[in-house]
Tab-separated table of C-alpha atoms in Angstrom:
chain	number	residue	atom	x	y	z
A	1	MET	CA	0.000	0.000	0.000
A	2	VAL	CA	1.141	3.554	-0.569
A	3	LEU	CA	0.974	6.686	1.475
A	4	PHE	CA	2.195	10.216	1.141
A	5	ASP	CA	5.254	11.371	2.958
A	6	HIS	CA	3.658	14.194	4.891
A	7	ASP	CA	7.006	15.486	5.955
A	8	ASP	CA	8.639	15.154	2.592
A	9	ASP	CA	5.266	15.659	0.920
A	10	LYS	CA	5.993	12.548	-1.069
A	11	PRO	CA	3.513	9.921	-2.170
A	12	ARG	CA	3.767	7.409	0.618
A	13	GLU	CA	4.286	4.188	-1.142
A	14	GLU	CA	2.304	1.096	-1.436
A	15	CYS	CA	3.711	-1.904	0.349
A	16	GLY	CA	6.404	-4.230	-0.892
A	17	VAL	CA	5.861	-7.957	-1.432
A	18	PHE	CA	8.284	-10.835	-1.878
A	19	GLY	CA	7.924	-14.586	-2.302
A	20	ILE	CA	10.203	-17.535	-3.023
A	21	PHE	CA	9.629	-21.235	-3.692
A	22	GLY	CA	12.212	-24.013	-3.831
A	23	ASN	CA	15.080	-22.867	-1.616
A	24	HIS	CA	15.696	-24.112	1.932
A	25	GLU	CA	17.018	-20.702	2.930
A	26	ALA	CA	13.699	-19.157	1.928
A	27	SER	CA	13.352	-17.055	5.080
A	28	LEU	CA	16.850	-15.569	4.795
A	29	LEU	CA	16.342	-14.735	1.129
A	30	THR	CA	12.934	-13.236	1.875
A	31	ALA	CA	14.455	-11.058	4.602
A	32	LEU	CA	17.043	-9.803	2.116
A	33	GLY	CA	14.359	-9.164	-0.483
A	34	LEU	CA	12.255	-7.223	1.998
A	35	HIS	CA	15.319	-5.241	3.019
A	36	ALA	CA	15.784	-4.172	-0.622
A	37	LEU	CA	12.100	-3.189	-0.691
A	38	GLN	CA	12.248	-1.312	2.618
A	39	HIS	CA	11.627	2.010	0.849
A	40	ARG	CA	8.126	0.798	-0.005
A	41	GLY	CA	7.031	0.618	3.634
A	42	GLN	CA	8.693	0.893	7.023
A	43	GLU	CA	5.859	0.733	9.528
A	44	ALA	CA	5.758	-3.050	9.783
A	45	CYS	CA	7.014	-6.270	8.248
A	46	GLY	CA	5.950	-9.881	8.235
A	47	MET	CA	6.863	-13.297	6.883
A	48	ILE	CA	5.260	-16.725	6.607
A	49	THR	CA	7.146	-19.858	5.504
A	50	PHE	CA	6.175	-23.464	4.832
A	51	ASP	CA	8.403	-26.245	6.150
A	52	GLY	CA	6.537	-29.214	4.697
A	53	LYS	CA	4.078	-29.489	7.577
A	54	ARG	CA	3.547	-26.121	9.221
A	55	PHE	CA	3.335	-22.438	8.326
A	56	PRO	CA	5.713	-20.689	10.768
A	57	SER	CA	5.112	-16.948	10.849
A	58	GLU	CA	6.322	-13.700	12.353
A	59	ARG	CA	4.814	-10.230	12.141
A	60	HIS	CA	6.428	-7.152	13.635
A	61	LEU	CA	6.038	-3.403	13.920
A	62	GLY	CA	9.146	-1.689	12.602
A	63	MET	CA	11.711	-2.376	9.935
A	64	VAL	CA	13.108	-5.581	8.499
A	65	GLY	CA	16.610	-5.280	9.947
A	66	GLU	CA	15.223	-4.866	13.461
A	67	HIS	CA	13.463	-8.237	13.420
A	68	PHE	CA	14.551	-10.604	10.676
A	69	GLY	CA	18.100	-11.591	11.504
A	70	GLY	CA	20.045	-13.993	13.691
A	71	ASP	CA	18.590	-17.496	13.875
A	72	LEU	CA	16.005	-16.841	11.172
A	73	ARG	CA	16.312	-20.272	9.562
A	74	THR	CA	15.514	-21.874	12.926
A	75	ARG	CA	12.592	-19.565	13.662
A	76	LEU	CA	11.164	-19.623	10.140
A	77	PRO	CA	12.277	-22.837	8.443
A	78	GLY	CA	11.082	-24.006	5.060
A	79	HIS	CA	11.655	-24.067	1.316
A	80	ALA	CA	8.970	-21.470	0.538
A	81	ALA	CA	8.098	-18.083	2.002
A	82	ILE	CA	6.218	-14.861	1.420
A	83	GLY	CA	6.982	-11.513	3.033
A	84	HIS	CA	5.550	-8.021	3.210
A	85	ASN	CA	6.633	-4.496	4.104
A	86	ARG	CA	3.737	-2.346	5.249
A	87	TYR	CA	2.832	1.248	4.934
A	88	SER	CA	-0.784	1.382	5.973
A	89	THR	CA	-3.389	2.877	3.709
A	90	GLN	CA	-6.133	1.038	5.552
A	91	GLY	CA	-6.380	0.788	9.320
A	92	ARG	CA	-3.932	1.811	11.999
A	93	THR	CA	-0.555	0.143	12.178
A	94	ILE	CA	-1.222	-2.401	14.873
A	95	LEU	CA	-0.046	-5.986	14.865
A	96	ARG	CA	-3.321	-7.478	13.644
A	97	ASN	CA	-3.061	-5.258	10.558
A	98	VAL	CA	0.380	-6.567	9.612
A	99	GLN	CA	0.713	-8.914	6.641
A	100	PRO	CA	0.972	-11.658	5.523
A	101	ILE	CA	-2.253	-13.054	6.950
A	102	PHE	CA	-3.108	-16.742	7.187
A	103	ALA	CA	-6.166	-18.955	7.429
A	104	ASP	CA	-6.906	-22.668	7.406
A	105	LEU	CA	-9.273	-23.205	4.485
A	106	ALA	CA	-11.124	-26.341	3.425
A	107	GLY	CA	-8.266	-27.288	1.105
A	108	GLY	CA	-5.476	-26.449	3.562
A	109	GLY	CA	-3.547	-23.448	4.827
A	110	PHE	CA	-3.390	-20.264	2.742
A	111	ALA	CA	-1.251	-17.203	3.474
A	112	VAL	CA	-1.568	-13.995	1.484
A	113	ALA	CA	-0.055	-10.519	1.292
A	114	HIS	CA	-0.699	-7.752	-1.177
A	115	ASN	CA	0.462	-4.352	-2.286
A	116	GLY	CA	-2.214	-1.903	-3.351
A	117	ASN	CA	-5.750	-0.981	-2.486
A	118	LEU	CA	-9.159	-2.375	-3.381
A	119	THR	CA	-11.669	0.261	-4.437
A	120	ASN	CA	-14.704	-1.905	-3.609
A	121	SER	CA	-13.506	-3.533	-0.379
A	122	ARG	CA	-15.880	-1.547	1.831
A	123	LYS	CA	-18.868	-2.891	-0.107
A	124	LEU	CA	-17.449	-6.422	-0.222
A	125	ARG	CA	-16.697	-6.344	3.493
A	126	HIS	CA	-20.238	-5.154	4.247
A	127	ASP	CA	-21.725	-7.999	2.199
A	128	LEU	CA	-19.418	-10.592	3.750
A	129	VAL	CA	-20.153	-9.496	7.319
A	130	LYS	CA	-23.866	-9.485	6.547
A	131	ASP	CA	-23.447	-13.088	5.400
A	132	GLY	CA	-21.735	-14.081	8.643
A	133	ALA	CA	-18.032	-13.470	7.964
A	134	ILE	CA	-15.926	-12.474	10.979
A	135	PHE	CA	-13.060	-10.059	10.307
A	136	GLN	CA	-9.994	-9.817	12.518
A	137	SER	CA	-8.408	-6.745	10.913
A	138	THR	CA	-9.283	-3.644	8.928
A	139	MET	CA	-7.103	-4.602	5.949
A	140	ASP	CA	-8.614	-5.114	2.525
A	141	THR	CA	-6.255	-8.099	2.251
A	142	GLU	CA	-8.578	-9.966	4.587
A	143	VAL	CA	-11.438	-9.427	2.139
A	144	ILE	CA	-9.463	-11.421	-0.443
A	145	LEU	CA	-8.932	-14.225	2.085
A	146	HIS	CA	-12.647	-14.405	2.856
A	147	LEU	CA	-13.598	-14.429	-0.819
A	148	VAL	CA	-11.258	-17.355	-1.496
A	149	ALA	CA	-12.571	-19.210	1.570
A	150	ARG	CA	-16.221	-18.771	0.577
A	151	SER	CA	-15.849	-19.556	-3.097
A	152	THR	CA	-17.481	-22.756	-4.340
A	153	GLY	CA	-14.832	-23.291	-7.023
A	154	LYS	CA	-13.762	-26.889	-7.621
A	155	ASP	CA	-10.110	-26.316	-6.698
A	156	PHE	CA	-7.801	-23.660	-5.280
A	157	LEU	CA	-7.168	-21.997	-8.643
A	158	ALA	CA	-10.886	-21.731	-9.377
A	159	ARG	CA	-11.529	-20.241	-5.936
A	160	LEU	CA	-8.719	-17.722	-6.355
A	161	VAL	CA	-9.967	-16.719	-9.821
A	162	ASP	CA	-13.466	-16.333	-8.407
A	163	ALA	CA	-12.151	-14.036	-5.657
A	164	LEU	CA	-10.026	-11.907	-7.982
A	165	GLN	CA	-12.897	-11.423	-10.406
A	166	ARG	CA	-14.965	-9.864	-7.609
A	167	ILE	CA	-12.456	-7.237	-6.504
A	168	GLU	CA	-11.670	-3.854	-8.063
A	169	GLY	CA	-8.623	-1.638	-7.725
A	170	GLY	CA	-4.872	-1.942	-7.934
A	171	TYR	CA	-2.973	-4.825	-6.377
A	172	ALA	CA	-0.028	-7.175	-6.616
A	173	LEU	CA	-0.620	-10.299	-4.581
A	174	VAL	CA	1.588	-13.102	-3.306
A	175	GLY	CA	0.124	-16.192	-1.677
A	176	LEU	CA	1.431	-19.425	-0.221
A	177	THR	CA	-0.198	-22.846	0.195
A	178	GLY	CA	1.335	-26.147	1.225
A	179	LYS	CA	2.189	-26.875	-2.385
A	180	LYS	CA	2.315	-23.584	-4.260
A	181	LEU	CA	3.593	-20.024	-4.364
A	182	VAL	CA	1.038	-17.792	-6.058
A	183	GLY	CA	1.313	-14.364	-7.649
A	184	ALA	CA	-1.393	-12.199	-9.197
A	185	ARG	CA	-1.536	-8.716	-10.658
A	186	ASP	CA	-4.616	-6.538	-11.118
A	187	PRO	CA	-6.257	-6.339	-14.575
A	188	VAL	CA	-4.938	-2.801	-15.160
A	189	GLY	CA	-1.398	-3.539	-13.977
A	190	LEU	CA	-1.410	-0.637	-11.528
A	191	ARG	CA	0.819	-2.317	-8.991
A	192	PRO	CA	4.073	-3.995	-10.036
A	193	LEU	CA	5.003	-7.658	-9.692
A	194	ILE	CA	7.974	-9.431	-11.264
A	195	LEU	CA	9.094	-13.024	-11.644
A	196	GLY	CA	12.708	-14.038	-11.066
A	197	LYS	CA	14.790	-17.201	-10.788
A	198	LEU	CA	17.545	-18.204	-8.369
A	199	GLY	CA	18.988	-21.547	-9.351
A	200	ASP	CA	16.041	-23.921	-9.278
A	201	ALA	CA	13.973	-21.571	-7.115
A	202	TYR	CA	11.488	-19.000	-8.368
A	203	VAL	CA	10.953	-15.550	-6.890
A	204	LEU	CA	8.139	-13.000	-6.927
A	205	ALA	CA	8.862	-9.397	-5.930
A	206	SER	CA	7.643	-5.835	-6.272
A	207	GLU	CA	10.883	-4.593	-7.872
A	208	THR	CA	14.001	-5.867	-9.604
A	209	CYS	CA	16.208	-4.474	-6.813
A	210	ALA	CA	14.896	-7.315	-4.630
A	211	LEU	CA	16.214	-9.806	-7.197
A	212	ASP	CA	19.585	-8.077	-7.338
A	213	ILE	CA	20.191	-8.315	-3.598
A	214	ILE	CA	19.845	-12.124	-3.595
A	215	GLY	CA	21.586	-12.675	-6.938
A	216	ALA	CA	18.439	-13.822	-8.759
A	217	GLU	CA	17.898	-13.251	-12.465
A	218	PHE	CA	14.959	-11.347	-13.882
A	219	VAL	CA	12.600	-13.546	-15.898
A	220	ARG	CA	9.693	-11.252	-16.748
A	221	GLU	CA	6.978	-9.045	-15.335
A	222	VAL	CA	3.798	-10.759	-14.251
A	223	GLU	CA	1.204	-9.496	-16.702
A	224	ASN	CA	-1.843	-7.529	-15.732
A	225	GLY	CA	-4.774	-9.872	-15.147
A	226	GLU	CA	-2.434	-12.857	-14.766
A	227	ILE	CA	-2.030	-15.485	-12.058
A	228	VAL	CA	1.282	-17.363	-11.827
A	229	ILE	CA	1.413	-20.583	-9.822
A	230	ILE	CA	4.853	-21.864	-8.839
A	231	SER	CA	5.175	-25.445	-7.634
A	232	ASP	CA	7.398	-28.483	-8.054
A	233	LYS	CA	6.093	-28.540	-11.637
A	234	GLY	CA	7.633	-25.127	-12.367
A	235	VAL	CA	5.695	-21.997	-13.347
A	236	GLU	CA	2.154	-22.141	-14.695
A	237	SER	CA	0.287	-19.098	-15.994
A	238	TYR	CA	-3.446	-18.411	-16.014
A	239	ARG	CA	-5.551	-15.402	-16.946
A	240	PHE	CA	-8.390	-14.248	-14.708
A	241	ALA	CA	-9.206	-11.093	-16.704
A	242	PRO	CA	-9.355	-10.311	-20.431
A	243	GLN	CA	-6.056	-9.234	-21.953
A	244	ARG	CA	-5.671	-5.476	-22.326
A	245	PRO	CA	-2.803	-2.996	-22.455
A	246	THR	CA	-1.156	-2.475	-19.097
A	247	SER	CA	-1.434	0.908	-17.396
A	248	PRO	CA	0.957	0.923	-14.415
A	249	CYS	CA	0.970	3.672	-11.827
A	250	VAL	CA	3.100	6.495	-13.176
A	251	PHE	CA	4.378	7.219	-9.652
A	252	GLU	CA	6.609	4.160	-9.937
A	253	TYR	CA	8.648	6.303	-12.331
A	254	VAL	CA	8.218	9.566	-10.445
A	255	TYR	CA	8.992	8.384	-6.929
A	256	PHE	CA	8.148	4.877	-5.715
A	257	ALA	CA	10.606	2.538	-7.397
A	258	ARG	CA	14.225	2.533	-6.289
A	259	PRO	CA	16.484	4.312	-8.812
A	260	ASP	CA	18.387	1.091	-9.571
A	261	SER	CA	15.207	-0.838	-10.421
A	262	ILE	CA	14.021	-1.629	-13.928
A	263	VAL	CA	10.324	-1.137	-14.729
A	264	GLN	CA	8.894	-2.203	-18.099
A	265	GLY	CA	12.444	-2.526	-19.383
A	266	ARG	CA	13.230	1.081	-18.429
A	267	SER	CA	15.872	2.208	-15.959
A	268	ILE	CA	14.147	4.259	-13.265
A	269	TYR	CA	17.304	6.327	-12.828
A	270	GLU	CA	17.482	7.187	-16.531
A	271	VAL	CA	13.790	8.066	-16.703
A	272	ARG	CA	14.141	10.455	-13.764
A	273	ARG	CA	17.226	12.018	-15.320
A	274	ARG	CA	15.245	12.588	-18.530
A	275	MET	CA	12.489	14.165	-16.450
A	276	GLY	CA	15.115	16.707	-15.421
A	277	HIS	CA	16.081	17.279	-19.056
A	278	GLN	CA	12.448	17.890	-19.969
A	279	LEU	CA	11.875	20.085	-16.919
A	280	ALA	CA	14.811	22.302	-17.879
A	281	ALA	CA	13.418	22.686	-21.398
A	282	GLU	CA	9.915	23.523	-20.179
A	283	THR	CA	10.709	25.701	-17.136
A	284	PRO	CA	14.113	27.403	-17.581
A	285	ALA	CA	15.485	29.933	-15.107
A	286	ASP	CA	18.640	32.022	-14.770
A	287	ALA	CA	20.545	30.655	-11.813
A	288	ASP	CA	23.995	29.921	-10.439
A	289	VAL	CA	23.429	26.423	-9.090
A	290	ILE	CA	21.058	23.436	-9.337
A	291	VAL	CA	20.304	21.906	-5.927
A	292	PRO	CA	18.284	18.690	-5.472
A	293	VAL	CA	15.990	18.002	-2.561
A	294	PRO	CA	17.641	14.709	-1.542
A	295	ASP	CA	17.380	11.925	-2.178
A	296	SER	CA	14.468	11.586	-4.565
A	297	GLY	CA	15.166	14.850	-6.401
A	298	VAL	CA	18.772	13.945	-7.278
A	299	PRO	CA	18.364	12.230	-10.694
A	300	ALA	CA	16.029	14.953	-12.009
A	301	ALA	CA	18.355	17.680	-10.717
A	302	LEU	CA	21.277	16.026	-12.507
A	303	GLY	CA	19.234	15.975	-15.686
A	304	PHE	CA	18.255	19.630	-15.247
A	305	SER	CA	21.918	20.521	-14.808
A	306	GLU	CA	22.967	18.552	-17.890
A	307	ALA	CA	20.307	20.195	-20.056
A	308	SER	CA	20.770	23.729	-18.756
A	309	GLY	CA	24.536	23.817	-18.264
A	310	ILE	CA	24.039	25.173	-14.741
A	311	PRO	CA	26.311	23.447	-12.181
A	312	PHE	CA	24.855	20.736	-9.958
A	313	GLN	CA	25.708	21.017	-6.269
A	314	MET	CA	24.594	19.254	-3.096
A	315	GLY	CA	23.246	22.339	-1.371
A	316	ILE	CA	21.124	20.257	0.997
A	317	ILE	CA	22.599	17.390	2.979
A	318	ARG	CA	20.373	14.551	4.087
A	319	ASN	CA	20.854	12.660	7.324
A	320	HIS	CA	20.342	9.043	6.267
A	321	TYR	CA	19.990	7.830	9.833
A	322	VAL	CA	16.615	9.474	10.386
A	323	GLY	CA	14.627	7.300	7.973
A	324	ARG	CA	12.065	8.227	5.388
A	325	THR	CA	9.645	10.519	7.175
A	326	PHE	CA	6.647	9.325	5.217
A	327	ILE	CA	6.889	6.273	7.413
A	328	GLN	CA	5.985	8.349	10.447
A	329	PRO	CA	2.214	8.156	10.674
A	330	THR	CA	1.548	11.276	12.739
A	331	GLN	CA	1.785	14.849	11.506
A	332	THR	CA	3.795	15.899	14.584
A	333	GLY	CA	6.420	13.275	13.912
A	334	ARG	CA	6.615	14.181	10.258
A	335	GLN	CA	6.999	17.887	10.898
A	336	SER	CA	9.680	17.503	13.537
A	337	ALA	CA	11.688	15.253	11.243
A	338	VAL	CA	12.313	17.919	8.588
A	339	SER	CA	15.071	19.713	10.469
A	340	LYS	CA	16.558	16.398	11.571
A	341	LYS	CA	16.567	15.052	8.059
A	342	HIS	CA	17.810	17.952	5.924
A	343	SER	CA	20.600	20.433	6.595
A	344	PRO	CA	21.655	23.361	4.377
A	345	ASN	CA	25.139	23.466	2.868
A	346	ARG	CA	25.756	27.185	3.338
A	347	ALA	CA	28.954	27.193	1.258
A	348	VAL	CA	26.894	26.205	-1.799
A	349	LEU	CA	23.813	28.350	-1.134
A	350	GLU	CA	24.993	31.680	0.258
A	351	GLY	CA	24.625	34.541	-2.191
A	352	LYS	CA	23.528	32.205	-5.016
A	353	ARG	CA	20.542	32.074	-7.347
A	354	VAL	CA	19.317	28.549	-6.637
A	355	ILE	CA	17.093	26.191	-8.608
A	356	LEU	CA	15.646	23.661	-6.158
A	357	VAL	CA	14.548	20.437	-7.865
A	358	ASP	CA	12.235	17.933	-6.204
A	359	ASP	CA	10.281	15.013	-7.616
A	360	SER	CA	6.825	16.301	-6.591
A	361	ILE	CA	4.831	18.613	-4.335
A	362	VAL	CA	1.882	17.169	-2.426
A	363	ARG	CA	0.719	19.294	0.495
A	364	GLY	CA	3.547	21.781	0.233
A	365	ASN	CA	4.438	21.556	3.937
A	366	THR	CA	7.971	20.281	3.507
A	367	SER	CA	8.591	22.333	0.396
A	368	LYS	CA	7.908	25.480	2.419
A	369	LYS	CA	10.325	24.367	5.133
A	370	ILE	CA	13.029	23.478	2.616
A	371	VAL	CA	12.675	26.835	0.881
A	372	GLN	CA	12.887	28.691	4.190
A	373	MET	CA	15.949	26.694	5.187
A	374	VAL	CA	17.664	27.593	1.903
A	375	ARG	CA	16.749	31.278	2.321
A	376	ASP	CA	18.093	31.262	5.884
A	377	ALA	CA	21.349	29.862	4.479
A	378	GLY	CA	21.724	33.031	2.385
A	379	ALA	CA	20.317	32.116	-1.055
A	380	LYS	CA	19.812	35.217	-3.197
A	381	GLU	CA	16.978	33.749	-5.290
A	382	ILE	CA	15.073	30.466	-5.151
A	383	HIS	CA	13.389	28.904	-8.177
A	384	PHE	CA	11.459	25.753	-7.263
A	385	ARG	CA	10.996	23.024	-9.884
A	386	SER	CA	8.893	19.871	-9.597
A	387	ALA	CA	9.854	16.934	-11.826
A	388	SER	CA	6.216	15.840	-11.986
A	389	PRO	CA	3.025	17.649	-13.001
A	390	PRO	CA	0.815	19.328	-10.377
A	391	ILE	CA	-0.961	16.737	-8.219
A	392	LEU	CA	-4.634	17.636	-8.487
A	393	ASN	CA	-6.473	14.462	-7.498
A	394	PRO	CA	-6.260	11.848	-4.715
A	395	ASP	CA	-5.362	8.214	-5.302
A	396	PHE	CA	-7.466	5.192	-4.332
A	397	TYR	CA	-5.183	2.339	-5.391
A	398	GLY	CA	-2.698	2.081	-2.545
A	399	ILE	CA	-1.171	5.547	-2.326
A	400	ASP	CA	-2.244	7.323	0.823
A	401	MET	CA	-2.766	10.515	-1.113
A	402	ALA	CA	-4.188	13.478	0.714
A	403	ALA	CA	-7.817	14.404	0.186
A	404	LYS	CA	-8.265	16.809	-2.712
A	405	SER	CA	-8.853	19.599	-0.203
A	406	GLU	CA	-5.288	19.095	1.109
A	407	LEU	CA	-3.440	18.886	-2.211
A	408	PHE	CA	-1.357	22.016	-2.650
A	409	ALA	CA	-1.852	22.438	-6.394
A	410	ALA	CA	-5.562	21.576	-6.233
A	411	ILE	CA	-6.451	24.394	-3.832
A	412	HIS	CA	-4.097	27.151	-5.007
A	413	THR	CA	-3.546	29.037	-8.223
A	414	HIS	CA	-0.012	29.158	-9.585
A	415	GLU	CA	0.476	32.666	-8.202
A	416	GLU	CA	-0.781	31.579	-4.786
A	417	MET	CA	1.625	28.649	-4.748
A	418	VAL	CA	4.539	30.974	-5.514
A	419	ARG	CA	3.548	33.186	-2.581
A	420	GLU	CA	2.886	30.286	-0.217
A	421	LEU	CA	6.238	28.691	-0.981
A	422	ASN	CA	8.009	32.077	-0.870
A	423	VAL	CA	9.932	31.398	-4.083
A	424	ASP	CA	10.950	33.633	-6.968
A	425	SER	CA	9.449	31.252	-9.503
A	426	LEU	CA	7.768	27.840	-9.618
A	427	GLY	CA	7.637	25.308	-12.417
A	428	PHE	CA	6.149	21.840	-12.924
A	429	LEU	CA	6.831	19.206	-15.549
A	430	SER	CA	3.895	18.961	-17.953
A	431	VAL	CA	1.918	15.745	-18.468
A	432	PRO	CA	3.144	15.487	-22.103
A	433	GLY	CA	6.676	16.141	-20.846
A	434	LEU	CA	6.355	13.314	-18.325
A	435	TYR	CA	5.322	10.894	-21.070
A	436	THR	CA	8.209	12.064	-23.236
A	437	ALA	CA	10.676	11.454	-20.396
A	438	ILE	CA	9.342	7.935	-19.843
A	439	GLY	CA	9.797	7.209	-23.539
A	440	GLU	CA	6.304	7.527	-25.004
A	441	PRO	CA	5.761	9.720	-28.077
A	442	GLN	CA	2.551	11.079	-26.557
A	443	ARG	CA	-0.231	10.260	-24.115
A	444	ASN	CA	-3.092	8.247	-25.538
A	445	PRO	CA	-6.173	10.030	-24.124
A	446	MET	CA	-8.480	7.127	-24.998
A	447	GLN	CA	-6.351	4.574	-23.154
A	448	PRO	CA	-3.456	6.186	-21.258
A	449	GLN	CA	-0.270	4.137	-21.156
A	450	PHE	CA	0.062	4.915	-17.433
A	451	SER	CA	-2.358	5.455	-14.596
A	452	ASP	CA	-1.867	9.203	-14.219
A	453	HIS	CA	-5.138	10.045	-12.460
A	454	CYS	CA	-3.366	12.096	-9.772
A	455	PHE	CA	-2.472	14.581	-12.511
A	456	THR	CA	-5.367	14.181	-14.948
A	457	GLY	CA	-8.338	12.847	-12.976
A	458	ASP	CA	-8.599	9.968	-15.457
A	459	TYR	CA	-9.168	7.011	-13.088
A	460	PRO	CA	-8.591	3.588	-14.689
A	461	THR	CA	-11.173	1.589	-12.685
A	462	PRO	CA	-14.566	2.159	-11.058
A	463	LEU	CA	-14.317	3.778	-7.617
A	464	VAL	CA	-17.154	1.849	-5.987
A	465	ASP	CA	-16.436	2.771	-2.371
A	466	ASN	CA	-15.629	6.369	-3.248
A	467	GLU	CA	-18.938	6.868	-5.044
A	468	HIS	CA	-20.870	5.884	-1.927
A	469	ALA	CA	-18.625	7.548	0.664
A	470	GLU	CA	-19.958	10.388	2.761
A	471	SER	CA	-16.641	12.025	3.607
A	472	ASP	CA	-13.124	12.528	2.281
A	473	LYS	CA	-11.858	10.122	4.938
A	474	GLU	CA	-14.235	7.409	3.776
A	475	ARG	CA	-13.251	8.080	0.192
A	476	GLN	CA	-9.597	7.564	1.012
A	477	LEU	CA	-9.994	4.502	3.260
A	478	SER	CA	-12.009	1.644	1.847
A	479	LEU	CA	-12.422	0.086	5.296
A	480	LEU	CA	-13.291	1.337	8.750
A	481	ASP	CA	-10.680	2.756	11.090
A	482	ASP	CA	-9.680	0.755	14.137
A	483	ALA	CA	-11.673	1.473	17.243
C-alpha cells in the first residue's frame, strides 16, 4: 500500500511484497528481499514460511533489519516463504493489521499478502459481514482471504480466480499454500510484480532491486490480469481477466521505485534524469546552481543541470539515519523530522541564485520548510521546480494521497503557490513532458499508457467505495478505522 510522505510531501508508497519457492534458505532470502524493498514501507514487516508441515510466521512493527536476523532459519524454516513491508493505507498500524495473513481453508492453509488498495472492499466487506463473515483486521487483504474461503470453485485456482474477479482496484498479490507459491496482478497492472529465478527456485517481488540483492535473475513481469502458480512442476500461468494494455501507476517512475530498479524494461534512474532534461526545457530559469531536494530529487536535478549547463551542487545534505519521514504516521512526527533530516550546505547556497529540484509537491508543507531553510542559508533567489506535473487528485489504489482539499496544487492558483512557498518562480513538468521522459511519443487520451489520475483525474477503474462515501476520509480509506 502507498501513502504520502507528509514530511517530505511525497507519495507514501504502497507496500512491498516478496515470495520464493524451492530454496531451503527461503526465510533468509525473503528477509534480504524485503530489506531491498524497505523504501516501499517501514511501519511493519511480516513473513510466513512453509516447512513441509507447518506455516511458521512472524509479524512485527518496525523495519526488516530490526526483526529478521540472527537465527532466522531456525525460527522460520522451510523451502517457501512470502513476506511483506507495510505502509498502511487502511487501518492503523497495529499488529493485527500486519501482513501476511493466514487462514486454514477447506483445502489447507493459505497465506496472502498484497500491495495496493481495493476500491470496492468496503462494499465487499459489508456484504461478507452481513453473510456471517468475521473479520480480525481492517485490511482489505482480509477481504481477499474471505472471498477465497467462501468460493465454491472446484479447486484452489478456481476459488482464487473467483475471488479476484470480484475485486476492483490496484494490487499485486503473493500467496502461499502447502504446495504452491502464487502471484497475481490486477487487470490494469497498476501495482508492479515481477518473476525471477535463483537456481532452481522462483521468486516474486515488487521490484528488480529485490532480485539483485539475492543474486536472482529477472525472468519477466507478471502481466496484468495474470495469475502465476509456482510449484514443483515449475511456473504455470493463467488469466483471470481479459487481456488489455497495461497501465501501471506512473508514480513508480516519479517516486516509488528505487532508482536502480528496472520497470517495463526502463531504468528508473534514466527516466528520472530525462524528467530533469524535460523540466529544464519547459521551465528554464537564470541561476547559479542546481540543488536537489535529496534523495528523490537527485536524478532529475542532474538531468536539469545537464540540459541547462548550470552546475549541480549538493546544497542540501540529508541525514540518512533518520529514515524516510513518510513512514511516520503522525503529523507531529513528520513535521519535527524535517530539520533532523535535511541540513543546508551554506557554502553552496549563500549569495547564489538557486534552482531547487524535487520530484513532486503534495501538500507543500515540507517544500515550504526546505525553501525557508535555503533562504536562511543566504540564497539570493530560489526557483522551485517539480519533476512531476501538479498533483490535483487523490489516489485510491494504494497511495495514501491526501484528500483533494489538502493537495497544494488543487487548492491554489499558480500565483498563490509561488507566494505560499516564498519562491521567486515555480515550475512543474507537464503531463506530455512526463510521457516524453518515460519514452512515449505522446499520451493516448483514450487509453493512457500509465495510470496518471493524480495529474489528470482519469481514473482507470470504477471507484465503488468512493462513489458511496460520505466524507473525504471514507473516500480515502475503503475500510473502517480501528476502534
